[in-house]
Short mmCIF file of C-alpha atoms (C1' of nucleotides) in Angstrom, two decimals:
data_model
loop_
_atom_site.label_atom_id
_atom_site.label_comp_id
_atom_site.label_asym_id
_atom_site.label_seq_id
_atom_site.Cartn_x
_atom_site.Cartn_y
_atom_site.Cartn_z
CA MET D 20 0.00 0.00 0.00
CA GLN D 21 1.92 3.01 -1.27
CA SER D 22 0.82 6.48 -0.30
CA ASN D 23 1.42 9.95 -1.61
CA PHE D 24 2.77 11.25 1.64
CA THR D 25 6.41 11.71 2.58
CA ASP D 26 7.87 10.19 5.75
CA LYS D 27 7.79 13.56 7.45
CA GLN D 28 4.16 14.08 6.55
CA ILE D 29 3.24 10.63 7.81
CA GLN D 30 5.03 11.37 11.05
CA ILE D 31 2.88 14.47 11.49
CA LEU D 32 -0.29 12.64 10.43
CA GLU D 33 0.20 9.90 12.98
CA VAL D 34 0.83 12.31 15.82
CA ALA D 35 -2.25 14.28 14.77
CA GLU D 36 -4.28 11.08 14.66
CA THR D 37 -3.42 10.24 18.26
CA LEU D 38 -4.17 13.72 19.48
CA PHE D 39 -7.37 14.26 17.49
CA ALA D 40 -8.64 10.91 18.75
CA GLU D 41 -7.83 11.80 22.34
CA LYS D 42 -8.77 15.45 22.54
CA GLY D 43 -10.84 16.03 19.43
CA PHE D 44 -10.02 18.29 16.52
CA ASP D 45 -10.91 21.55 18.25
CA GLY D 46 -9.26 20.38 21.45
CA THR D 47 -5.93 19.88 19.75
CA SER D 48 -3.70 22.83 18.87
CA VAL D 49 -1.17 22.80 16.07
CA ARG D 50 1.45 23.78 18.62
CA VAL D 51 0.92 20.57 20.54
CA ILE D 52 0.99 18.55 17.33
CA ALA D 53 4.23 20.28 16.36
CA LYS D 54 5.81 19.70 19.74
CA MET D 55 4.89 16.01 19.83
CA ALA D 56 6.02 15.47 16.26
CA LYS D 57 9.18 17.43 17.05
CA ILE D 58 8.75 19.85 14.20
CA ASN D 59 8.28 23.58 13.86
CA ILE D 60 4.74 24.93 14.06
CA ALA D 61 4.99 26.39 10.59
CA MET D 62 5.55 22.96 9.07
CA VAL D 63 1.90 22.03 9.46
CA SER D 64 0.83 24.87 7.21
CA TYR D 65 3.85 24.26 5.01
CA TYR D 66 3.01 20.63 4.36
CA PHE D 67 -0.77 20.54 4.52
CA GLY D 68 -1.88 24.15 4.02
CA SER D 69 -3.97 24.37 7.16
CA LYS D 70 -5.08 22.45 10.21
CA GLU D 71 -8.37 21.61 8.52
CA ARG D 72 -6.61 20.21 5.48
CA LEU D 73 -4.32 18.22 7.74
CA LEU D 74 -7.45 16.45 8.95
CA GLU D 75 -8.56 15.75 5.40
CA SER D 76 -5.15 14.33 4.55
CA LEU D 77 -5.31 12.13 7.62
CA ILE D 78 -8.62 10.63 6.57
CA ILE D 79 -7.44 9.94 3.05
CA TYR D 80 -4.27 8.39 4.47
CA ARG D 81 -6.21 6.00 6.68
CA THR D 82 -9.25 4.92 4.70
CA SER D 83 -7.83 4.34 1.26
CA ASP D 84 -7.51 0.56 1.35
CA LEU D 85 -10.72 -0.59 3.04
CA LYS D 86 -12.55 -0.85 -0.27
CA TYR D 87 -9.96 -3.27 -1.57
CA GLN D 88 -10.24 -5.52 1.49
CA LEU D 89 -14.01 -5.70 1.13
CA ASP D 90 -13.87 -6.54 -2.58
CA THR D 91 -11.58 -9.51 -2.05
CA LEU D 92 -13.90 -10.84 0.64
CA LEU D 93 -16.82 -10.70 -1.80
CA GLN D 94 -14.93 -12.85 -4.29
CA GLU D 95 -14.37 -15.70 -1.83
CA GLU D 96 -16.29 -18.96 -2.17
CA LEU D 97 -18.27 -18.96 1.06
CA GLU D 98 -21.82 -19.44 2.29
CA PRO D 99 -23.61 -16.09 2.79
CA ILE D 100 -23.72 -16.46 6.57
CA ASP D 101 -19.98 -17.12 6.66
CA LYS D 102 -19.39 -14.11 4.47
CA ILE D 103 -21.42 -12.01 6.88
CA ASN D 104 -19.41 -13.33 9.80
CA LYS D 105 -16.16 -12.61 8.01
CA LEU D 106 -17.36 -9.15 7.09
CA ILE D 107 -18.18 -8.41 10.72
CA GLU D 108 -14.79 -9.70 11.79
CA LEU D 109 -13.10 -7.58 9.14
CA TYR D 110 -14.96 -4.47 10.22
CA ILE D 111 -14.31 -4.90 13.92
CA ASN D 112 -10.67 -5.85 13.47
CA ARG D 113 -10.03 -2.99 11.16
CA ILE D 114 -11.78 -0.37 13.18
CA ASN D 115 -10.32 -1.68 16.40
CA SER D 116 -6.77 -1.43 15.12
CA ASN D 117 -7.44 1.97 13.61
CA ARG D 118 -9.42 3.28 16.53
CA GLY D 119 -7.95 6.72 16.28
CA ILE D 120 -9.15 7.59 12.83
CA TYR D 121 -12.56 6.03 13.23
CA ARG D 122 -13.11 7.88 16.44
CA ILE D 123 -12.21 11.06 14.60
CA LEU D 124 -14.53 10.26 11.71
CA HIS D 125 -17.26 9.45 14.17
CA PHE D 126 -16.75 12.68 16.05
CA GLU D 127 -15.78 15.32 13.57
CA PHE D 128 -17.91 14.48 10.59
CA THR D 129 -21.16 14.25 12.42
CA SER D 130 -21.06 17.69 13.95
CA LYS D 131 -22.63 20.18 11.59
CA LYS D 132 -19.44 22.14 11.39
CA ARG D 133 -17.67 19.88 8.93
CA GLU D 134 -20.63 17.98 7.59
CA GLN D 135 -20.38 18.90 3.95
CA ASN D 136 -16.68 18.15 3.78
CA LEU D 137 -15.21 14.98 2.45
CA LEU D 138 -17.45 13.49 -0.16
CA ALA D 139 -14.92 10.67 -0.20
CA PHE D 140 -16.15 9.50 3.18
CA SER D 141 -19.74 9.35 2.00
CA GLU D 142 -18.67 7.40 -1.09
CA LEU D 143 -16.82 4.93 1.12
CA LYS D 144 -19.99 4.34 3.12
CA LYS D 145 -22.06 3.83 -0.02
CA GLY D 146 -19.56 1.28 -1.31
CA ASN D 147 -19.58 -0.62 1.96
CA LEU D 148 -23.36 -0.77 1.90
CA LYS D 149 -23.33 -2.14 -1.66
CA SER D 150 -21.03 -4.96 -0.57
CA LEU D 151 -23.26 -5.89 2.35
CA GLU D 152 -26.34 -5.72 0.14
CA SER D 153 -24.93 -8.16 -2.38
CA ILE D 154 -24.13 -10.71 0.30
CA ILE D 155 -27.55 -10.51 1.90
CA GLU D 156 -29.41 -10.66 -1.39
CA GLU D 157 -27.46 -13.80 -2.25
CA GLY D 158 -28.57 -15.33 1.04
CA GLN D 159 -32.15 -14.32 0.36
CA ARG D 160 -32.09 -15.90 -3.10
CA LYS D 161 -30.82 -19.12 -1.54
CA GLY D 162 -33.71 -19.01 0.92
CA ILE D 163 -31.41 -18.83 3.95
CA PHE D 164 -32.10 -15.23 4.99
CA ARG D 165 -35.50 -13.76 5.68
CA LYS D 166 -36.62 -11.06 3.30
CA ASP D 167 -38.12 -8.42 5.57
CA VAL D 168 -34.90 -7.02 7.02
CA ILE D 169 -33.96 -3.43 6.32
CA ILE D 170 -30.48 -3.85 4.91
CA PRO D 171 -29.21 -0.28 5.37
CA LEU D 172 -29.96 -0.57 9.09
CA ILE D 173 -27.69 -3.56 9.56
CA THR D 174 -24.51 -1.52 9.31
CA PRO D 175 -25.64 0.75 12.15
CA THR D 176 -26.23 -2.34 14.25
CA ILE D 177 -22.82 -3.82 13.51
CA LEU D 178 -20.75 -0.66 13.78
CA GLY D 179 -22.97 1.05 16.33
CA THR D 180 -22.64 -1.84 18.75
CA PHE D 181 -18.88 -1.71 18.50
CA PHE D 182 -18.68 2.06 18.74
CA HIS D 183 -21.04 2.32 21.65
CA PHE D 184 -19.02 -0.31 23.48
CA HIS D 185 -15.78 1.43 22.72
CA MET D 186 -17.12 4.90 23.44
CA ASN D 187 -17.93 3.66 26.92
CA LYS D 188 -14.57 1.97 27.34
CA THR D 189 -14.02 3.04 30.92
CA PHE D 190 -17.48 1.89 31.93
CA PHE D 191 -17.08 -1.57 30.42
CA GLU D 192 -13.52 -1.94 31.66
CA ASN D 193 -14.86 -1.60 35.18
CA LEU D 194 -17.98 -3.66 34.62
CA LEU D 195 -16.28 -6.59 32.90
CA ASN D 196 -13.02 -6.43 34.82
CA LEU D 197 -10.84 -5.75 31.81
CA LYS D 198 -7.89 -4.39 33.71
CA THR D 199 -5.29 -4.34 30.95
CA GLU D 200 -5.38 -3.10 27.39
CA GLU D 201 -4.72 -6.67 26.30
CA LEU D 202 -7.75 -8.01 28.13
CA TYR D 203 -9.87 -5.25 26.65
CA ASN D 204 -8.69 -5.96 23.12
CA ASN D 205 -9.17 -9.65 23.63
CA TYR D 206 -12.73 -9.12 24.80
CA ILE D 207 -13.48 -7.20 21.62
CA LYS D 208 -11.89 -9.82 19.38
CA THR D 209 -13.76 -12.70 20.99
CA ASN D 210 -16.86 -11.84 22.99
CA LEU D 211 -17.95 -8.60 21.38
CA THR D 212 -17.35 -9.86 17.85
CA LYS D 213 -19.24 -13.06 18.65
CA HIS D 214 -22.10 -11.09 20.15
CA ILE D 215 -22.44 -9.02 16.99
CA GLN D 216 -22.22 -12.08 14.75
CA GLN D 217 -24.81 -13.87 16.86
CA THR D 218 -27.08 -10.83 16.73
CA ILE D 219 -26.91 -10.37 12.97
CA LYS D 220 -27.29 -14.09 12.34
CA ALA D 221 -30.39 -14.23 14.53
CA LEU D 222 -31.79 -11.16 12.80
CA LEU D 223 -31.22 -12.61 9.34
CA ILE D 224 -32.47 -16.13 10.01
CA TYR D 225 -35.04 -16.07 12.82
CA GLU D 226 -38.73 -16.09 11.86
CA SER D 227 -41.17 -15.20 14.59
CA MET O 29 -40.31 17.75 37.15
CA GLN O 30 -38.98 20.59 39.24
CA SER O 31 -35.36 21.64 38.86
CA ASN O 32 -32.94 23.68 40.89
CA PHE O 33 -32.22 26.10 38.09
CA THR O 34 -33.73 29.54 37.61
CA ASP O 35 -35.43 30.57 34.38
CA LYS O 36 -32.37 32.56 33.36
CA GLN O 37 -30.08 29.62 33.98
CA ILE O 38 -32.33 27.31 32.00
CA GLN O 39 -32.33 29.79 29.17
CA ILE O 40 -28.54 29.66 29.10
CA LEU O 41 -28.46 25.87 29.48
CA GLU O 42 -30.75 25.33 26.50
CA VAL O 43 -28.77 27.61 24.26
CA ALA O 44 -25.58 25.86 25.37
CA GLU O 45 -27.18 22.50 24.65
CA THR O 46 -27.94 23.44 21.07
CA LEU O 47 -24.48 24.84 20.47
CA PHE O 48 -22.52 22.07 22.20
CA ALA O 49 -24.50 19.52 20.20
CA GLU O 50 -23.80 21.31 16.97
CA LYS O 51 -20.22 22.44 17.37
CA GLY O 52 -18.95 20.43 20.30
CA PHE O 53 -17.82 21.74 23.67
CA ASP O 54 -14.44 22.99 22.52
CA GLY O 55 -15.95 24.34 19.32
CA THR O 56 -18.35 26.58 21.22
CA SER O 57 -17.17 29.81 22.86
CA VAL O 58 -18.88 31.39 25.82
CA ARG O 59 -19.18 34.56 23.77
CA VAL O 60 -21.36 32.80 21.22
CA ILE O 61 -23.45 31.24 23.98
CA ALA O 62 -23.88 34.66 25.57
CA LYS O 63 -24.81 36.30 22.30
CA MET O 64 -27.40 33.64 21.42
CA ALA O 65 -28.85 33.65 24.92
CA LYS O 66 -28.86 37.47 24.82
CA ILE O 67 -26.93 37.82 28.04
CA ASN O 68 -23.60 39.30 29.02
CA ILE O 69 -20.53 37.06 28.75
CA ALA O 70 -19.83 37.41 32.44
CA MET O 71 -23.16 35.83 33.33
CA VAL O 72 -21.93 32.37 32.44
CA SER O 73 -19.22 32.54 35.07
CA TYR O 74 -21.59 34.32 37.40
CA TYR O 75 -24.25 31.63 37.23
CA PHE O 76 -22.25 28.46 36.71
CA GLY O 77 -18.72 29.29 37.80
CA SER O 78 -17.06 28.23 34.57
CA LYS O 79 -17.71 26.87 31.12
CA GLU O 80 -16.84 23.36 32.28
CA ARG O 81 -19.31 23.56 35.15
CA LEU O 82 -21.94 24.89 32.77
CA LEU O 83 -21.60 21.56 30.96
CA GLU O 84 -21.98 19.63 34.19
CA SER O 85 -25.10 21.60 35.08
CA LEU O 86 -26.51 20.88 31.64
CA ILE O 87 -26.10 17.15 32.07
CA ILE O 88 -27.70 17.13 35.48
CA TYR O 89 -30.54 19.24 34.11
CA ARG O 90 -31.24 16.79 31.32
CA THR O 91 -30.71 13.30 32.73
CA SER O 92 -32.33 13.54 36.13
CA ASP O 93 -35.66 11.85 35.39
CA LEU O 94 -34.70 8.88 33.20
CA LYS O 95 -34.27 6.60 36.20
CA TYR O 96 -37.84 7.25 37.28
CA GLN O 97 -39.24 6.42 33.84
CA LEU O 98 -37.39 3.11 33.78
CA ASP O 99 -38.54 2.11 37.24
CA THR O 100 -42.22 2.58 36.41
CA LEU O 101 -41.78 0.45 33.29
CA LEU O 102 -40.35 -2.37 35.40
CA GLN O 103 -43.43 -2.38 37.62
CA GLU O 104 -45.84 -2.92 34.74
CA GLU O 105 -47.56 -6.28 34.25
CA LEU O 106 -46.15 -7.32 30.89
CA GLU O 107 -44.52 -10.31 29.23
CA PRO O 108 -40.71 -9.97 29.19
CA ILE O 109 -40.56 -9.53 25.43
CA ASP O 110 -43.12 -6.74 25.60
CA LYS O 111 -41.15 -5.10 28.36
CA ILE O 112 -38.05 -5.25 26.18
CA ASN O 113 -39.94 -3.71 23.30
CA LYS O 114 -41.28 -0.97 25.53
CA LEU O 115 -37.83 -0.35 26.95
CA ILE O 116 -36.40 0.03 23.45
CA GLU O 117 -39.19 2.39 22.52
CA LEU O 118 -38.61 4.40 25.68
CA TYR O 119 -34.89 4.67 25.03
CA ILE O 120 -35.23 5.69 21.40
CA ASN O 121 -38.01 8.14 22.04
CA ARG O 122 -36.21 9.73 24.91
CA ILE O 123 -32.86 10.01 23.23
CA ASN O 124 -34.41 11.14 20.00
CA SER O 125 -36.25 13.99 21.66
CA ASN O 126 -33.19 14.92 23.69
CA ARG O 127 -30.72 14.50 20.88
CA GLY O 128 -28.67 17.46 21.90
CA ILE O 129 -27.67 16.28 25.31
CA TYR O 130 -27.08 12.69 24.30
CA ARG O 131 -24.90 13.78 21.45
CA ILE O 132 -22.94 15.84 23.93
CA LEU O 133 -22.65 12.95 26.38
CA HIS O 134 -21.61 10.70 23.55
CA PHE O 135 -18.97 13.13 22.39
CA GLU O 136 -17.55 14.84 25.39
CA PHE O 137 -17.43 12.07 27.92
CA THR O 138 -15.65 9.58 25.76
CA SER O 139 -12.66 11.74 24.95
CA LYS O 140 -9.98 11.27 27.56
CA LYS O 141 -10.08 14.92 28.44
CA ARG O 142 -13.19 14.77 30.59
CA GLU O 143 -13.35 11.06 31.25
CA GLN O 144 -13.09 11.06 35.02
CA ASN O 145 -15.74 13.73 35.43
CA LEU O 146 -19.32 13.06 36.25
CA LEU O 147 -19.62 9.93 38.27
CA ALA O 148 -23.34 10.55 38.06
CA PHE O 149 -23.31 9.57 34.40
CA SER O 150 -21.62 6.27 35.16
CA GLU O 151 -24.15 5.57 37.91
CA LEU O 152 -26.97 6.28 35.48
CA LYS O 153 -25.56 3.67 33.10
CA LYS O 154 -25.20 1.09 35.85
CA GLY O 155 -28.80 1.63 36.90
CA ASN O 156 -30.04 1.25 33.34
CA LEU O 157 -28.13 -2.00 32.98
CA LYS O 158 -29.67 -3.35 36.18
CA SER O 159 -33.15 -2.68 34.83
CA LEU O 160 -32.41 -4.48 31.58
CA GLU O 161 -30.84 -7.37 33.45
CA SER O 162 -33.90 -7.94 35.61
CA ILE O 163 -36.20 -8.09 32.58
CA ILE O 164 -34.01 -10.54 30.70
CA GLU O 165 -33.48 -12.79 33.71
CA GLU O 166 -37.23 -12.95 34.15
CA GLY O 167 -37.57 -14.06 30.53
CA GLN O 168 -34.86 -16.65 31.02
CA ARG O 169 -36.56 -18.07 34.10
CA LYS O 170 -39.77 -18.39 32.11
CA GLY O 171 -37.87 -20.27 29.41
CA ILE O 172 -38.64 -17.69 26.73
CA PHE O 173 -35.18 -16.20 26.33
CA ARG O 174 -32.01 -18.14 25.59
CA LYS O 175 -29.41 -18.15 28.29
CA ASP O 176 -26.16 -17.60 26.41
CA VAL O 177 -26.59 -13.92 25.61
CA ILE O 178 -24.16 -11.41 27.06
CA ILE O 179 -26.54 -8.98 28.72
CA PRO O 180 -24.20 -5.98 29.08
CA LEU O 181 -23.64 -6.05 25.31
CA ILE O 182 -27.33 -5.61 24.52
CA THR O 183 -27.37 -1.95 25.48
CA PRO O 184 -24.56 -1.18 23.02
CA THR O 185 -26.62 -2.89 20.32
CA ILE O 186 -29.76 -0.94 21.12
CA LEU O 187 -28.21 2.45 21.67
CA GLY O 188 -25.32 1.96 19.27
CA THR O 189 -27.67 1.21 16.39
CA PHE O 190 -29.61 4.38 17.05
CA PHE O 191 -26.55 6.54 17.55
CA HIS O 192 -24.76 5.25 14.50
CA PHE O 193 -27.85 5.92 12.44
CA HIS O 194 -28.22 9.38 13.85
CA MET O 195 -24.52 10.19 13.66
CA ASN O 196 -24.76 9.54 9.94
CA LYS O 197 -27.95 11.53 9.56
CA THR O 198 -27.00 13.22 6.32
CA PHE O 199 -25.97 9.94 4.77
CA PHE O 200 -29.23 8.20 5.62
CA GLU O 201 -31.34 11.20 4.71
CA ASN O 202 -29.97 10.94 1.20
CA LEU O 203 -30.06 7.16 1.05
CA LEU O 204 -33.60 6.74 2.34
CA ASN O 205 -35.03 9.90 0.84
CA LEU O 206 -35.96 11.50 4.15
CA LYS O 207 -36.23 15.03 2.84
CA THR O 208 -37.86 16.70 5.82
CA GLU O 209 -37.13 16.61 9.52
CA GLU O 210 -40.58 15.11 9.98
CA LEU O 211 -39.89 12.23 7.62
CA TYR O 212 -36.59 11.60 9.38
CA ASN O 213 -38.19 11.55 12.81
CA ASN O 214 -40.96 9.35 11.55
CA TYR O 215 -38.48 6.88 10.15
CA ILE O 216 -36.80 6.65 13.54
CA LYS O 217 -40.08 6.19 15.39
CA THR O 218 -41.31 3.45 13.09
CA ASN O 219 -38.70 1.68 10.97
CA LEU O 220 -35.57 2.15 13.05
CA THR O 221 -37.31 1.33 16.31
CA LYS O 222 -38.89 -1.75 14.71
CA HIS O 223 -35.53 -2.84 13.34
CA ILE O 224 -33.96 -2.65 16.77
CA GLN O 225 -36.85 -4.47 18.42
CA GLN O 226 -36.75 -7.16 15.74
CA THR O 227 -33.00 -7.50 16.20
CA ILE O 228 -33.09 -7.83 19.98
CA LYS O 229 -36.06 -10.20 19.86
CA ALA O 230 -34.27 -12.45 17.37
CA LEU O 231 -31.12 -12.36 19.50
CA LEU O 232 -33.00 -13.29 22.66
CA ILE O 233 -35.21 -16.00 21.21
CA TYR O 234 -33.49 -17.59 18.22
CA GLU O 235 -31.63 -20.88 18.79
CA SER O 236 -29.27 -21.95 16.01
"C1'" DA Z 24 32.14 25.35 -5.93
"C1'" DC Z 25 27.92 27.21 -7.19
"C1'" DC Z 26 23.09 27.57 -7.46
"C1'" DA Z 27 18.28 27.00 -6.99
"C1'" DA Z 28 14.73 24.67 -4.81
"C1'" DA Z 29 13.19 22.53 -0.67
"C1'" DA Z 30 13.20 22.26 4.26
"C1'" DC Z 31 13.18 24.44 8.28
"C1'" DT Z 32 13.26 28.15 11.94
"C1'" DA Z 33 12.03 31.95 15.35
"C1'" DA Z 34 9.25 35.63 15.62
"C1'" DA Z 35 5.33 38.26 14.84
"C1'" DC Z 36 0.49 38.60 13.52
"C1'" DA Z 37 -4.30 39.51 14.51
"C1'" DA Z 38 -8.06 37.21 16.24
"C1'" DC Z 39 -10.11 34.67 19.74
"C1'" DT Z 40 -10.18 32.07 24.26
"C1'" DG Z 41 -12.32 31.76 29.34
"C1'" DT Z 42 -12.35 34.49 33.33
"C1'" DT Z 43 -12.23 38.61 36.38
"C1'" DT Z 44 -12.78 43.30 37.59
"C1'" DA Z 45 -15.03 47.35 39.03
"C1'" DA Z 46 -18.83 49.98 38.21
"C1'" DT Z 47 -23.75 50.35 37.53
"C1'" DT Z 48 -28.64 49.13 37.51
"C1'" DC Z 49 -32.38 46.83 39.56
"C1'" DA Z 50 -35.62 44.94 43.05
"C1'" DA Z 51 -37.35 43.89 47.18
"C1'" DA Z 52 -37.18 44.86 52.48
"C1'" DC Z 53 -37.47 47.89 56.01
"C1'" DG B 4 -36.69 56.99 50.90
"C1'" DT B 5 -32.92 54.51 52.14
"C1'" DT B 6 -30.43 50.26 52.39
"C1'" DT B 7 -28.80 45.93 50.89
"C1'" DG B 8 -27.84 42.33 48.05
"C1'" DA B 9 -28.52 40.39 43.64
"C1'" DA B 10 -28.30 41.05 38.64
"C1'" DT B 11 -26.12 43.04 34.89
"C1'" DT B 12 -22.76 45.58 32.28
"C1'" DA B 13 -18.47 47.04 29.47
"C1'" DA B 14 -13.88 46.69 29.75
"C1'" DA B 15 -9.67 44.62 30.66
"C1'" DC B 16 -7.00 40.50 31.62
"C1'" DA B 17 -3.54 37.15 30.37
"C1'" DG B 18 -3.18 33.33 27.59
"C1'" DT B 19 -3.96 30.61 23.39
"C1'" DT B 20 -5.39 30.06 18.74
"C1'" DG B 21 -4.06 29.17 13.45
"C1'" DT B 22 -1.40 31.33 10.05
"C1'" DT B 23 2.23 34.15 7.82
"C1'" DT B 24 6.51 36.34 7.37
"C1'" DA B 25 11.15 36.94 6.49
"C1'" DG B 26 14.95 34.92 7.12
"C1'" DT B 27 18.31 30.75 7.49
"C1'" DT B 28 19.96 26.09 6.67
"C1'" DT B 29 20.06 21.92 4.04
"C1'" DT B 30 19.92 19.31 -0.01
"C1'" DG B 31 20.88 17.64 -4.52
"C1'" DG B 32 22.07 18.58 -9.27
"C1'" DT B 33 25.44 20.65 -12.38
#
DNA sequence: ACCAAAACTAAACAACTGTTTAATTCAAAC
DNA sequence: GTTTGAATTAAACAGTTGTTTAGTTTTGGT
């Protein structure tokens, strides 16, 4: 995965990612970014033009290869329900190991301030939905999945469950006794992922 | 529902709610709050002490009666699955008509900056979980609900689905052709709520 | 060795931040 | 009508914000 950014730019982007994720875009000053990245303040404007465009660059830098991963999954020879399970695993794994940027996306592009920005993000979402649609429709044709589910609402259930869990990290760390970062990550990879898979499977198959 | 705030304070709180929800806490200046609330800048410090404590007051002002609503639901004579459905409806309705504050809670109290603040919020979540637990355990005793669900992960599925939908409002407005605010709200009250109820019901009842 | 472009720096810029001050207006109590 | 405390004000405070400037250093090609 090549990118159009230089090493120095990437260094800045990754520091910005950490800080934006922790303190939010407005809560992070370019001076702090510069200090942490050990560069001069002026370099942010020099390389990216502005703080706002630094954020845009960051999003492009981080989301550019998800589409590819999804496409290869679609090509695999698997039963629809297994594809769904793999898709959920892919989503959770990916978001969980790129928490920073997804937190930022979640935060910054839902507040009205920056809503119109970044058509690319909206296109990404549309593409993801198309992939999910094609899997579910395949399952419906095969008579495995029920036909009265609202497909566009499945993504909110998958991602929303994860996000809501992660957004309340401290709360669940206490509740579930996940004392170390490793335990927390492990819980996501096993229990939370399984819960989501179980939920979606039940939703797609169960007839009342 | 009486509150400990004067009319003037409430006036400021409600303006702050709108602005914090739109632009975030850091993205909103006390000057803008003051201008919109048609008061002098100094009044914010005068009434609340600081901007940070204005936020705390806002949260107390908005979340203080949820616990009561949940408790009365628990007392009702209903089948467990109907209680669950009612609980989901209550949650969605409540959050949807108090979008501002829940958006703020969602945003501000997940970034590390203000994490330790507001024990009250954490207590609220614990109480909510207890209510849900008691309903599900009743259903399990009656043999209606399966026993291998992870109860604390159900709230993330319910609330997460709603939040993720709402956080991507613009996206779904375009996708589902919800041109007016009324159509959007209606979609939440009917389709989205039904989707969540259907999902949780399937999860609780379906055996693979 | 020379040159031009790129990389980098410290300093200054004007605008904005949350909070405090000191003075003034207002309202009810006596 | 005077007093007293609360409500309100404009102005000032000291600090931070993102960006730009005007230099300096570094780099790589000739």
